[in-house]
Amino acid sequence: MHHDVLIVGAGHGGAQAAITLRQRGFAGSIAIVGDEPELPYERPPLSKDYLSGAKPFERILIRPAAFWEARGVTLLRGRRVVAVDPVAHTVTTADGGAFGYGQLIWAAGGRARRLACAGGDLAGVHTVRTRADADAMRAALPAVEQAVVIGGGYVGLEAAAVLRAAGKRVVLLEQADRVLSRVTGEALSRFYEAEHRAQGVDLRVGAQVRDIVGDGRQATGVRLGDGTVIPAQMVVVGVGIVPSVEPLLAAGAQGGDGGGDGGGVAVDAFCRTALPDIRAIGDCALHANAYAGGRRIRLESVQNANDMAITVAKALTGAAEPYHAVPWFWSNQYDLKLQTVGLSAGHDVAVLRGEPAARAFSIVYFRFGRVVALDCVNAVRDYTQGRALVERGARCDPAAVADITISLKDLAAAA
Amino acid sequence: MPIITVVSRDGTGRAIEMDAGMTLMEGLRDHGFDELLAMCGGCCSCATCHVYVEPPSPATGEEDDLLALSAHRRDTSRLSCQITLTPDHDGLRVEIPPED
């Protein structure tokens, strides 16, 4: 079966690529191959409103079923691509299917990283990446008194918040000396640690997990480096993703080093891989990001998936523009709405704006005198007004930024 | 169920019956108005579901701040994810603003 555009991955990036291609009048055949049985759906609610039960699955679908048929987008569900032949322009799926393509858009994202230690595959050990993951957690919840969350990234913290709201005792273990160490500065980490503790989470940083203990089938606890065992009827593992790019790399695409740059598949400013007619977008795409000072990074966010999808759809419809979208991100925990714009990694100055004790404040990050990012907690106005500072790489006086009587809008106008 | 008139970015209008209880953003998304990106899925964290509505209605505090992200804000601007449809919305006119 041949498709003019074959999209591998039915997440935000894959779905948006198909939507934008049609919106821009692309008339060729389009198919999306995804390894899950579902229609394309939003992933962020899996650790928030879907996990808590606040939103049913139908409300997190990216589009209703009828949409894909109406737009002439074929959904090949429950099929995992295992090989790419860039010469023949075909992909092979695990069930033996073969699909030809004119253009291939690789939007396969990543899979949840598993624990390497013993017991990591026991029943009761959960990851939070797919609908099936979230459904398994929800099904297991009634029998859970205490849950251990391993990993203090956004997914782990959001899951902890949902579990607390469901009345569960929660222990959160972070290996580094603070939560969110990969994605934000220390002040925000400390704020979230304090909030989770105030909500009753037994949050421990610098925690070493030795293994998961169980009764041979079901996990019953988590053993720490010092030998103590924390009892748990549920273990949630939120230790990042492994980019799903092996078939592309095997076909000759250039990859990352898997270390400092986080792996993935290398793409240029138009999301082209080194292979002809193969582009890659979203979580798995290693790209030089202007907002990271041109460093090659992978960005795991809805924003990046959507905006790269639009970059590719434009390129394939004769209106190529390089990728240059300002990164933004959100995380909802308890009644805290965090919004981030820009990338704070590599900042040299962090300025607190407002009072964390008031639970509404921002942190403005600078690098070489220029604003590179903001983390805004319950501070939507700073988020929207600070965006212009990040987009422009504005130089402003840190003392003025710390003064909440001066709006960021005024600073942006003056910068 | 309310009947909503929607004017797309290209100026064409359609009258659509939407389900009460859903948000206007969900109604627009599910009826194929693909200009609306609605990237955050309706949790009031971005401004990519911005629309103009007639008759106008006030934006809430956070929503009001987020609308500042659009260069095309007007007095009638709302984030469509913050409007939960009721039978009273019958006759609402919604216009999709220019691309930001």
Coordinates of C-alpha atoms in Angstrom, one line a residue, chain A residues 59-401:
Chain A
R59 CA -12.8 14.6 25.4
I60 CA -9.0 14.2 25.0
L61 CA -9.3 12.9 21.4
I62 CA -7.4 15.3 19.1
R63 CA -10.3 14.9 16.7
P64 CA -13.4 12.7 16.6
A65 CA -13.3 9.5 14.5
A66 CA -15.4 11.0 11.7
F67 CA -12.9 13.8 11.2
W68 CA -10.1 11.6 9.9
E69 CA -12.4 9.9 7.4
A70 CA -13.8 13.3 6.2
R71 CA -10.3 14.5 5.7
G72 CA -9.2 11.4 3.8
V73 CA -6.5 10.5 6.4
T74 CA -6.1 6.8 6.8
L75 CA -5.4 5.6 10.3
L76 CA -3.3 2.5 10.5
R77 CA -3.7 1.7 14.2
G78 CA -2.0 -0.8 16.4
R79 CA 0.9 -1.2 14.0
R80 CA 4.5 -0.5 15.0
V81 CA 7.0 0.4 12.4
V82 CA 10.2 -1.7 12.8
A83 CA 12.1 -1.0 9.6
V84 CA 12.6 1.7 7.1
D85 CA 14.0 1.2 3.6
P86 CA 15.0 4.7 2.4
V87 CA 15.9 3.4 -1.1
A88 CA 12.7 1.5 -1.8
H89 CA 10.7 4.2 0.1
T90 CA 8.9 1.6 2.3
V91 CA 8.4 0.9 5.9
T92 CA 7.7 -2.5 7.5
T93 CA 5.5 -3.0 10.6
A94 CA 5.9 -5.6 13.3
D95 CA 2.9 -7.6 12.0
G96 CA 4.6 -8.0 8.6
G97 CA 2.8 -5.1 6.8
A98 CA 4.7 -3.1 4.2
F99 CA 3.8 0.5 3.3
G100 CA 5.3 2.6 0.5
Y101 CA 5.7 6.4 0.9
G102 CA 6.5 9.4 -1.2
Q103 CA 7.4 11.5 1.9
L104 CA 7.9 10.0 5.4
I105 CA 7.2 12.0 8.5
W106 CA 8.7 10.3 11.5
A107 CA 6.7 11.5 14.6
A108 CA 7.1 8.4 16.7
G109 CA 8.0 10.3 19.9
G110 CA 9.4 8.0 22.6
R111 CA 8.5 5.3 25.0
A112 CA 8.6 5.5 28.8
R113 CA 12.0 4.6 30.1
R114 CA 11.8 1.5 32.3
L115 CA 13.7 0.9 35.5
A116 CA 16.8 -1.1 34.9
C117 CA 16.8 -2.6 38.4
A118 CA 15.4 -5.9 39.5
G119 CA 11.6 -6.0 39.8
G120 CA 11.0 -3.3 37.3
D121 CA 8.7 -5.5 35.3
L122 CA 6.5 -6.7 38.2
A123 CA 2.8 -6.1 38.1
G124 CA 1.9 -2.9 39.9
V125 CA 4.9 -1.0 38.4
H126 CA 3.4 1.6 36.1
T127 CA 4.6 4.2 33.6
V128 CA 2.5 7.1 32.4
R129 CA 2.9 7.5 28.6
T130 CA -0.1 5.9 26.9
R131 CA -3.8 5.7 27.5
A132 CA -3.3 2.0 28.4
D133 CA -0.8 3.1 31.1
A134 CA -3.3 5.5 32.6
D135 CA -6.2 3.0 32.4
A136 CA -4.0 0.4 34.2
M137 CA -3.3 2.9 36.9
R138 CA -6.9 3.9 37.3
A139 CA -8.0 0.3 37.4
A140 CA -5.4 -0.5 40.2
L141 CA -6.2 2.5 42.3
P142 CA -9.0 1.2 44.5
A143 CA -6.6 -1.4 46.0
V144 CA -3.8 1.1 46.6
E145 CA -3.2 2.7 50.0
Q146 CA 0.3 3.9 49.4
A147 CA 2.0 4.6 46.1
V148 CA 5.7 5.3 45.5
V149 CA 6.5 7.6 42.6
I150 CA 10.0 7.2 41.2
G151 CA 11.2 10.3 39.5
G152 CA 10.6 14.0 40.3
G153 CA 10.1 15.3 36.7
Y154 CA 6.8 16.8 35.6
V155 CA 5.1 13.5 35.0
G156 CA 6.0 12.2 38.4
L157 CA 5.0 15.3 40.2
E158 CA 1.7 15.5 38.3
A159 CA 1.0 11.9 39.0
A160 CA 1.8 12.5 42.7
A161 CA -0.7 15.4 42.8
V162 CA -3.4 13.3 41.3
L163 CA -2.7 10.4 43.7
R164 CA -2.9 12.7 46.7
A165 CA -6.1 14.2 45.5
A166 CA -7.4 10.6 45.3
G167 CA -6.6 10.1 48.9
K168 CA -3.6 7.9 48.5
R169 CA -0.4 8.1 50.6
V170 CA 2.4 9.1 48.3
V171 CA 6.2 8.7 48.6
L172 CA 8.1 10.4 45.8
L173 CA 11.7 9.5 45.2
E174 CA 14.1 11.7 43.2
Q175 CA 17.6 10.6 42.6
A176 CA 19.1 14.1 42.0
D177 CA 19.4 16.6 44.8
R178 CA 16.2 18.4 43.7
V179 CA 13.1 17.7 41.6
L180 CA 12.8 19.1 38.1
S181 CA 16.6 19.4 37.9
R182 CA 16.6 18.7 34.2
V183 CA 14.2 21.4 33.2
T184 CA 14.3 24.3 35.6
G185 CA 16.3 26.3 38.2
E186 CA 16.7 25.5 41.8
A187 CA 14.2 28.1 43.2
L188 CA 11.3 26.5 41.3
S189 CA 12.4 23.0 42.4
R190 CA 12.4 24.0 46.0
F191 CA 9.0 25.6 45.7
Y192 CA 7.5 22.5 44.2
E193 CA 9.2 20.3 46.8
A194 CA 7.7 22.4 49.6
E195 CA 4.2 22.4 47.9
H196 CA 4.2 18.6 47.6
R197 CA 5.3 18.2 51.2
A198 CA 2.6 20.6 52.3
Q199 CA 0.1 18.4 50.4
G200 CA 1.3 15.4 52.4
V201 CA 3.7 13.8 49.9
D202 CA 6.7 12.2 51.5
L203 CA 9.2 13.7 49.0
R204 CA 12.8 12.5 49.2
V205 CA 15.6 13.9 47.1
G206 CA 19.0 12.2 46.7
A207 CA 17.1 8.9 47.0
Q208 CA 18.7 5.8 45.5
V209 CA 16.4 3.0 44.4
R210 CA 18.0 -0.4 44.6
D211 CA 15.2 -2.6 43.3
I212 CA 11.4 -3.2 43.4
V213 CA 10.5 -5.9 45.8
G214 CA 7.5 -8.2 45.2
D215 CA 5.8 -11.5 45.9
G216 CA 7.0 -12.9 42.6
R217 CA 4.2 -11.4 40.6
Q218 CA 3.0 -8.1 42.2
A219 CA 5.2 -5.3 43.4
T220 CA 4.9 -4.8 47.2
G221 CA 7.5 -2.1 47.8
V222 CA 10.6 -0.2 46.7
R223 CA 14.0 -0.9 48.3
L224 CA 16.3 2.0 48.7
G225 CA 20.1 2.0 48.6
D226 CA 20.4 1.7 52.3
G227 CA 18.2 -1.4 52.3
T228 CA 15.0 0.0 53.8
V229 CA 11.9 -1.0 52.0
I230 CA 9.0 1.4 51.4
P231 CA 5.8 -0.6 51.1
A232 CA 3.7 0.2 48.1
Q233 CA 0.8 -1.3 46.2
M234 CA 1.6 0.9 43.2
V235 CA 4.9 2.0 41.9
V236 CA 4.8 4.8 39.3
V237 CA 8.0 5.3 37.2
G238 CA 8.4 8.7 35.7
V239 CA 12.1 8.7 34.6
G240 CA 11.8 10.1 31.1
I241 CA 11.5 8.7 27.7
V242 CA 13.6 6.8 25.2
P243 CA 13.2 8.4 21.8
S244 CA 11.8 5.9 19.3
V245 CA 14.2 6.3 16.4
E246 CA 15.9 2.9 16.1
P247 CA 14.5 2.0 12.6
L248 CA 15.6 5.4 11.3
L249 CA 19.1 5.1 12.7
A250 CA 19.3 1.5 11.3
A251 CA 18.4 3.0 7.9
G252 CA 21.2 5.4 8.1
A253 CA 19.8 8.5 9.6
Q254 CA 22.1 10.5 11.9
G255 CA 21.4 10.2 15.6
G256 CA 22.4 12.0 18.7
D257 CA 25.0 10.7 21.1
G258 CA 22.3 9.6 23.7
G259 CA 24.2 11.5 26.4
G260 CA 24.4 15.3 26.6
D261 CA 22.0 15.9 23.7
G262 CA 19.5 13.2 24.7
G263 CA 19.7 11.0 21.6
G264 CA 17.0 11.1 19.0
V265 CA 17.4 11.7 15.3
A266 CA 19.2 14.7 13.9
V267 CA 17.2 17.1 11.8
D268 CA 17.9 20.4 10.1
A269 CA 15.8 23.6 10.3
F270 CA 13.2 22.1 8.0
C271 CA 13.0 18.9 10.0
R272 CA 14.8 17.0 7.3
T273 CA 16.8 13.9 8.4
A274 CA 20.0 12.9 6.6
L275 CA 17.8 10.4 4.6
P276 CA 16.0 11.6 1.4
D277 CA 12.3 12.3 1.8
I278 CA 12.3 11.5 5.5
R279 CA 11.6 14.2 8.1
A280 CA 11.3 13.9 11.8
I281 CA 9.4 16.0 14.3
G282 CA 8.4 16.2 17.9
D283 CA 10.0 14.6 21.0
C284 CA 12.4 12.5 19.0
A285 CA 13.8 15.3 16.8
L286 CA 17.3 16.5 17.7
H287 CA 17.5 20.0 16.4
A288 CA 19.5 23.2 16.8
N289 CA 17.1 25.4 18.8
A290 CA 17.5 29.2 18.6
Y291 CA 16.1 29.5 22.1
A292 CA 18.8 27.2 23.4
G293 CA 21.6 29.4 22.0
G294 CA 21.7 27.2 18.9
R295 CA 22.5 24.1 20.9
R296 CA 21.2 20.8 19.5
I297 CA 18.4 19.6 21.8
R298 CA 15.3 17.4 21.9
L299 CA 12.2 19.2 23.2
E300 CA 9.5 17.0 24.8
S301 CA 6.4 19.2 24.5
V302 CA 3.1 19.7 22.7
Q303 CA 4.3 23.0 21.5
N304 CA 7.4 21.5 19.8
A305 CA 5.4 18.6 18.3
N306 CA 2.7 21.0 16.9
D307 CA 5.0 23.6 15.6
M308 CA 7.4 21.2 13.9
A309 CA 4.4 19.5 12.3
I310 CA 3.4 22.8 10.9
T311 CA 7.0 23.4 9.7
V312 CA 6.9 20.1 7.8
A313 CA 3.4 20.6 6.4
K314 CA 4.5 24.0 5.0
A315 CA 7.6 22.6 3.5
L316 CA 5.6 19.8 1.8
T317 CA 3.1 22.4 0.4
G318 CA 5.6 24.7 -1.2
A319 CA 6.0 27.3 1.6
A320 CA 9.1 26.1 3.5
E321 CA 10.0 28.2 6.5
P322 CA 12.7 27.2 9.0
Y323 CA 11.6 26.1 12.5
H324 CA 11.8 29.1 14.8
A325 CA 9.1 28.7 17.5
V326 CA 9.4 30.0 21.0
P327 CA 9.2 27.0 23.4
W328 CA 6.4 27.0 25.9
F329 CA 5.1 24.5 28.3
W330 CA 2.6 24.0 31.1
S331 CA 2.1 21.8 34.2
N332 CA -0.9 21.7 36.5
Q333 CA -0.4 20.3 40.0
Y334 CA -2.9 20.8 42.8
D335 CA -4.2 24.4 42.3
L336 CA -0.8 25.5 40.8
K337 CA -0.7 26.5 37.2
L338 CA 2.9 26.6 36.0
Q339 CA 3.6 28.2 32.6
T340 CA 7.0 28.3 31.1
V341 CA 8.2 30.2 28.1
G342 CA 11.7 29.9 26.7
L343 CA 14.4 27.5 27.9
S344 CA 16.2 28.1 31.2
A345 CA 19.0 25.5 30.8
G346 CA 22.3 27.3 30.9
H347 CA 21.0 30.5 32.6
D348 CA 23.5 32.4 34.6
V349 CA 21.1 34.7 36.6
A350 CA 17.7 33.8 38.0
V351 CA 15.5 36.7 39.3
L352 CA 12.5 36.1 41.6
R353 CA 9.6 38.3 40.8
G354 CA 6.9 38.1 43.4
E355 CA 6.6 36.1 46.6
P356 CA 6.5 32.2 46.5
A357 CA 4.7 32.2 49.8
A358 CA 1.8 34.0 48.1
R359 CA 1.8 31.1 45.6
A360 CA 1.8 33.5 42.7
F361 CA 5.2 34.5 41.3
S362 CA 7.6 34.2 38.4
I363 CA 11.2 33.4 37.9
V364 CA 13.0 35.2 35.1
Y365 CA 16.1 33.6 33.7
F366 CA 19.0 35.5 32.1
R367 CA 22.0 34.4 30.1
F368 CA 24.7 36.8 29.2
G369 CA 22.4 39.7 30.2
R370 CA 19.5 38.6 28.0
V371 CA 16.2 37.1 29.1
V372 CA 16.0 33.5 28.0
A373 CA 13.1 32.1 29.9
L374 CA 10.3 32.6 32.5
D375 CA 8.7 30.1 34.9
C376 CA 5.4 31.6 36.0
V377 CA 3.3 30.0 38.8
N378 CA -0.3 31.3 39.0
A379 CA 1.1 34.4 37.2
V380 CA -0.5 34.3 33.7
R381 CA 0.1 38.0 33.1
D382 CA 3.9 37.6 33.6
Y383 CA 3.8 34.6 31.3
T384 CA 2.1 36.5 28.5
Q385 CA 4.0 39.7 28.9
G386 CA 7.3 38.0 29.5
R387 CA 7.1 36.1 26.2
A388 CA 8.1 39.2 24.3
L389 CA 11.2 39.5 26.4
V390 CA 12.2 35.9 25.5
E391 CA 11.3 36.3 21.8
R392 CA 13.5 39.3 21.6
G393 CA 16.3 38.1 23.9
A394 CA 15.7 41.4 25.7
R395 CA 18.4 43.0 27.8
C396 CA 16.8 44.4 31.0
D397 CA 17.8 45.4 34.4
P398 CA 17.4 42.4 36.8
A399 CA 16.4 44.9 39.6
A400 CA 13.5 46.2 37.5
V401 CA 12.4 42.7 36.7

